Coordinates of C-alpha atoms in Angstrom, one line a residue:
Chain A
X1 CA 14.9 -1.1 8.8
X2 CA 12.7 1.6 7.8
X3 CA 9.5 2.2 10.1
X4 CA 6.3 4.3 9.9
X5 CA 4.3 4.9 13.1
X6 CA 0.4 6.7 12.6
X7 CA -1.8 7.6 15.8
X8 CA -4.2 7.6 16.4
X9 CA -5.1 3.6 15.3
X10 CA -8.5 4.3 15.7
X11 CA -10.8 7.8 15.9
X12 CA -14.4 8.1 15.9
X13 CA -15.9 11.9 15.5
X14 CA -19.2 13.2 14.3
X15 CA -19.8 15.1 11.0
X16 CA -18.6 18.7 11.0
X17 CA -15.4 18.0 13.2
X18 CA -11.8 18.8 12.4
X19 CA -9.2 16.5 12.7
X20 CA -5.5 15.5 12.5
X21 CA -4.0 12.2 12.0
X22 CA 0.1 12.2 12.5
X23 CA 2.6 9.7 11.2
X24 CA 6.2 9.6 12.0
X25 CA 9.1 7.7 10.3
X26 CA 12.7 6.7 10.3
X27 CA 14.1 5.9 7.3
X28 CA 17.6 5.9 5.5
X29 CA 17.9 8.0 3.0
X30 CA 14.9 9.7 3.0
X31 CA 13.0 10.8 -0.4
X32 CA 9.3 11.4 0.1
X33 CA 6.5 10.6 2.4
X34 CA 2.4 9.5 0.8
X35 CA -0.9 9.3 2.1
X36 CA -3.4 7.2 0.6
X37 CA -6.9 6.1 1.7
X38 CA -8.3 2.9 1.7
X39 CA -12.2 2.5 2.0
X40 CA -13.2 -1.1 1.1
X41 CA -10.2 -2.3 -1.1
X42 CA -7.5 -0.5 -3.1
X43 CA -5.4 2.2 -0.9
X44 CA -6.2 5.5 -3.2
X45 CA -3.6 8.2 -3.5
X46 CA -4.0 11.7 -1.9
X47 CA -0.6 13.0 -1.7
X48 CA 3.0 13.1 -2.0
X49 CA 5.3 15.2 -0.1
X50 CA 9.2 15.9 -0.4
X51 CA 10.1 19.2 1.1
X52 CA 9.5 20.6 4.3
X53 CA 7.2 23.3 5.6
X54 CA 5.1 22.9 2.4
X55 CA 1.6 22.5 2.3
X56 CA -0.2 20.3 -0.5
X57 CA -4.1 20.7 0.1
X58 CA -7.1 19.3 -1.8
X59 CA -10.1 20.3 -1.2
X60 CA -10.7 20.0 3.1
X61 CA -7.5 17.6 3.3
X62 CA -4.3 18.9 3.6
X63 CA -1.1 17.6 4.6
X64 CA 2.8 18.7 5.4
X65 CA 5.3 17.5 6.0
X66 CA 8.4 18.6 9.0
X67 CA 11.9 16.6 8.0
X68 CA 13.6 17.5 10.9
X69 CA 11.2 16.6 13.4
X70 CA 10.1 13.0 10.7
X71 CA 6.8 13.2 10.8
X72 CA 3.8 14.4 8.5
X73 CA 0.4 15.3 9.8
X74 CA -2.8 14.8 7.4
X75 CA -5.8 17.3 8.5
X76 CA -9.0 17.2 7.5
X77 CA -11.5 19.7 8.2
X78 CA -15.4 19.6 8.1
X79 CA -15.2 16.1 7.9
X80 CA -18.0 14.4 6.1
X81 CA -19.2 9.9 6.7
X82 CA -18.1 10.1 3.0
X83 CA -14.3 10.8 4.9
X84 CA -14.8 7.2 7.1
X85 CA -11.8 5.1 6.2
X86 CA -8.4 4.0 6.9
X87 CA -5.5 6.2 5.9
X88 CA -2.5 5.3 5.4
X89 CA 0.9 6.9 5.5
X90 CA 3.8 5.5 3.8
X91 CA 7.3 6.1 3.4
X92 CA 9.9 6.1 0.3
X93 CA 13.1 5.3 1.2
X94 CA 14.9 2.4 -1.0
X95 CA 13.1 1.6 -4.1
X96 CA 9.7 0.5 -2.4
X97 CA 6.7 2.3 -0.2
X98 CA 6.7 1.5 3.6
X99 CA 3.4 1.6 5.3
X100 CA 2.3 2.4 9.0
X101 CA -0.2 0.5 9.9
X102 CA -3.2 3.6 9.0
X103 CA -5.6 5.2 11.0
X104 CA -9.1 4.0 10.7
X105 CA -11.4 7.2 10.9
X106 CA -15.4 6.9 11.4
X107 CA -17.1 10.1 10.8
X108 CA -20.6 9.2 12.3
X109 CA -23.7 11.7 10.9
Chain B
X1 CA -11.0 0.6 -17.3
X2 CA -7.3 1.6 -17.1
X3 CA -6.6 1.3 -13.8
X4 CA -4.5 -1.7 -12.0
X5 CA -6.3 -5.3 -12.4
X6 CA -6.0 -7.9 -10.4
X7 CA -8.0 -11.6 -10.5
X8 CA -9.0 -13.2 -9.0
X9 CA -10.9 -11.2 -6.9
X10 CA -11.6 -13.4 -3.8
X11 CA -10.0 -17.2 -3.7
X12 CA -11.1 -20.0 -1.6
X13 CA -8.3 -22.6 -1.2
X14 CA -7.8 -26.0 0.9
X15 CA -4.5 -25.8 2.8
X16 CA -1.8 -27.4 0.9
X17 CA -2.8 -26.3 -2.4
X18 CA -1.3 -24.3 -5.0
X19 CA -2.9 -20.6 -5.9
X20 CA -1.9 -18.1 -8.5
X21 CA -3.1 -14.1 -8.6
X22 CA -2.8 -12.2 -11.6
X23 CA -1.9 -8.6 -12.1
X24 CA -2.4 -6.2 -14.7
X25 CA -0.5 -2.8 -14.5
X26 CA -1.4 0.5 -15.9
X27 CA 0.0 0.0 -19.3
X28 CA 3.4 3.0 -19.6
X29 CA 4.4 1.6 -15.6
X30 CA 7.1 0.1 -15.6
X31 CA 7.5 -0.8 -12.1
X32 CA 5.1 -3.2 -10.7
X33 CA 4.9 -4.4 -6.9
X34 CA 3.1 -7.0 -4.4
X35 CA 2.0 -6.5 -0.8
X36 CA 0.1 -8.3 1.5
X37 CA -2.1 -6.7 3.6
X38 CA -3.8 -8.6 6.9
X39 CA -6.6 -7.2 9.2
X40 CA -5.6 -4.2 11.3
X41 CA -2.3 -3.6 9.3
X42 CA -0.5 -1.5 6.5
X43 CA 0.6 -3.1 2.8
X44 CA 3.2 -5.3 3.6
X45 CA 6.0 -5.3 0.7
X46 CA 6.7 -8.5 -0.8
X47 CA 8.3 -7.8 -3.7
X48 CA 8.7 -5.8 -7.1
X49 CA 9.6 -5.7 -10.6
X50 CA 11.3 -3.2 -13.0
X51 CA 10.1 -4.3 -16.3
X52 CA 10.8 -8.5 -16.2
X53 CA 13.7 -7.7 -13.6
X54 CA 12.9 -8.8 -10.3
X55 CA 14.6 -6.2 -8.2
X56 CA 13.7 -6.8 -4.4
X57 CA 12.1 -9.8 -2.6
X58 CA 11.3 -9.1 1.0
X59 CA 13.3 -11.4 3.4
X60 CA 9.9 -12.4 4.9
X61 CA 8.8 -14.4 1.9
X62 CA 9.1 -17.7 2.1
X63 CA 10.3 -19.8 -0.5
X64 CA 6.6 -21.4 -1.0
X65 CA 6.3 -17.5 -2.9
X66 CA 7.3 -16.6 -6.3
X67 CA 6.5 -14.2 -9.0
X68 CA 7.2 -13.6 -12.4
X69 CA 6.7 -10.8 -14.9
X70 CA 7.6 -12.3 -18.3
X71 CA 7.2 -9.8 -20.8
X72 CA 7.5 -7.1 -18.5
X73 CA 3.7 -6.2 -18.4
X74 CA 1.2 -8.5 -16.3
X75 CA 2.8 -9.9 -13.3
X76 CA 1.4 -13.7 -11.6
X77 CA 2.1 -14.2 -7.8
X78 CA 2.3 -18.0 -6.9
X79 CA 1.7 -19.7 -3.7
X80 CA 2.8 -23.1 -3.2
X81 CA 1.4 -25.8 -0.6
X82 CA -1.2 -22.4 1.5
X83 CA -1.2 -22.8 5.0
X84 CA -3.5 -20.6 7.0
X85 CA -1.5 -18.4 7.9
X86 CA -1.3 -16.9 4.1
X87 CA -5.1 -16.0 4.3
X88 CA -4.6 -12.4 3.8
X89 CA -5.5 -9.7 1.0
X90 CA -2.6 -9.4 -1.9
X91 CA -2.2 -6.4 -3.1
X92 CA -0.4 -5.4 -6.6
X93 CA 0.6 -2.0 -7.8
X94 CA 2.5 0.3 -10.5
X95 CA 4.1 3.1 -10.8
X96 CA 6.0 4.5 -13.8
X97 CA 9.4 4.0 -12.5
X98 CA 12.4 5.1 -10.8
X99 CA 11.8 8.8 -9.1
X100 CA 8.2 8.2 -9.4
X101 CA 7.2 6.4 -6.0
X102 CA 3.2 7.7 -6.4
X103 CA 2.0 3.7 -6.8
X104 CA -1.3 2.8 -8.0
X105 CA -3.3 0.3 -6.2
X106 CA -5.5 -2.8 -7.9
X107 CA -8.4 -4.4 -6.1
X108 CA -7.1 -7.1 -4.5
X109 CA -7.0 -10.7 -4.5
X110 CA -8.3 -11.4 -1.2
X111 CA -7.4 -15.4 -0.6
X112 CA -8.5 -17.6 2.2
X113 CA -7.0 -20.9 3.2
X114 CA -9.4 -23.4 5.0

């Protein structure tokens, strides 16, 4: 059964700070690996990532991705309260997303 | 507004009675999919169409679930005889199809069962 782990569950930093969120996986047959975040209700998109060694970046978030390894780390630097929610790391495998259980981030001012 | 739609938003139900959510998808998706999602946790898949084909059902749903996409657009989620235990938020989504796993989120129909 496919399986997505994220730590921290939890992190609480002030405005200004850096910081990583990780999220590792096992899955058959392996196709791509998402992050979303999810502030009151619908899980928003941020990225997709196939290949390894690649970085996809948007604005202070960035992401990539290591396949040999199976995990993905999201960073995001001079984080902002605007930043506070869970994200969530999924997996495509078979013909359906599995999610970890997120990270819930609080950027306090 | 052309995102995913759900409704209703919120439902209040009395244990052993019937509910149905609604789902809207972005209108070229073709695939459309349910999770559940419960304090504390990640979506949970349920199940998911490609056009009116029903293509997966988790092996967690009970029988008391079903779902239908008649046409191949809007979708409708049923619950039969709630217990407690299904208070949770539902969550529908769409994508365009095979290949393209990036799935767009609705709102949520958040039920609770008293």
């Amino acid at each position: 059964e496919d399986k997505v782990v994220q730590s921290p569950l939890s992190l609480v930093v002030h405005e200004g700070d850096t910081v990583t969120l990780n999220c590792s996986y096992e899955v058959t047959n392996f196709r791509s690996l998402l992050w979303y975040k999810q502030e009151k209700k619908a899980p928003t998109f941020l990225f997709m990532l196939t290949s390894s060694g690649i970085e996809k970046k948007s604005g202070r978030l960035s992401s990539i991705l290591d396949k040999k390894e199976l995990f993905s780390i999201l960073n995001i630097t001079a984080t902002q309260t605007g930043d506070s929610a869970v994200y969530l790391c999924a997996v495509h495998g078979s013909e359906k997303l599995v999610f970890g259980k997120g990270t819930k981030l609080t950027v306090n001012p | 507004d052309t995102g995913v739609s759900q409704n209703p938003r919120h439902k209040i139900t009395k244990r052993g009675q019937n509910v149905t959510f609604r789902c809207d998808p972005i209108s070229e998706h073709n695939r459309l999919y349910w999770y559940r999602q419960t304090l504390g946790q990640g979506p949970e898949f349920l199940t998911y169409f490609q056009n009116e084909a029903q293509l997966e059902k988790s092996r967690l749903l009970s029988d008391r679930f079903s779902a239908e996409r008649p046409k191949g657009s809007f979708s409708t989620l049923e619950i039969q005889r709630t217990e407690q235990g299904d208070s949770a938020m539902y969550l529908c989504a769409s994508s365009l199809g095979q290949g393209f796993p990036e799935a767009f989120f609705g709102q949520g129909t958040r039920l609770t069962v008293v």
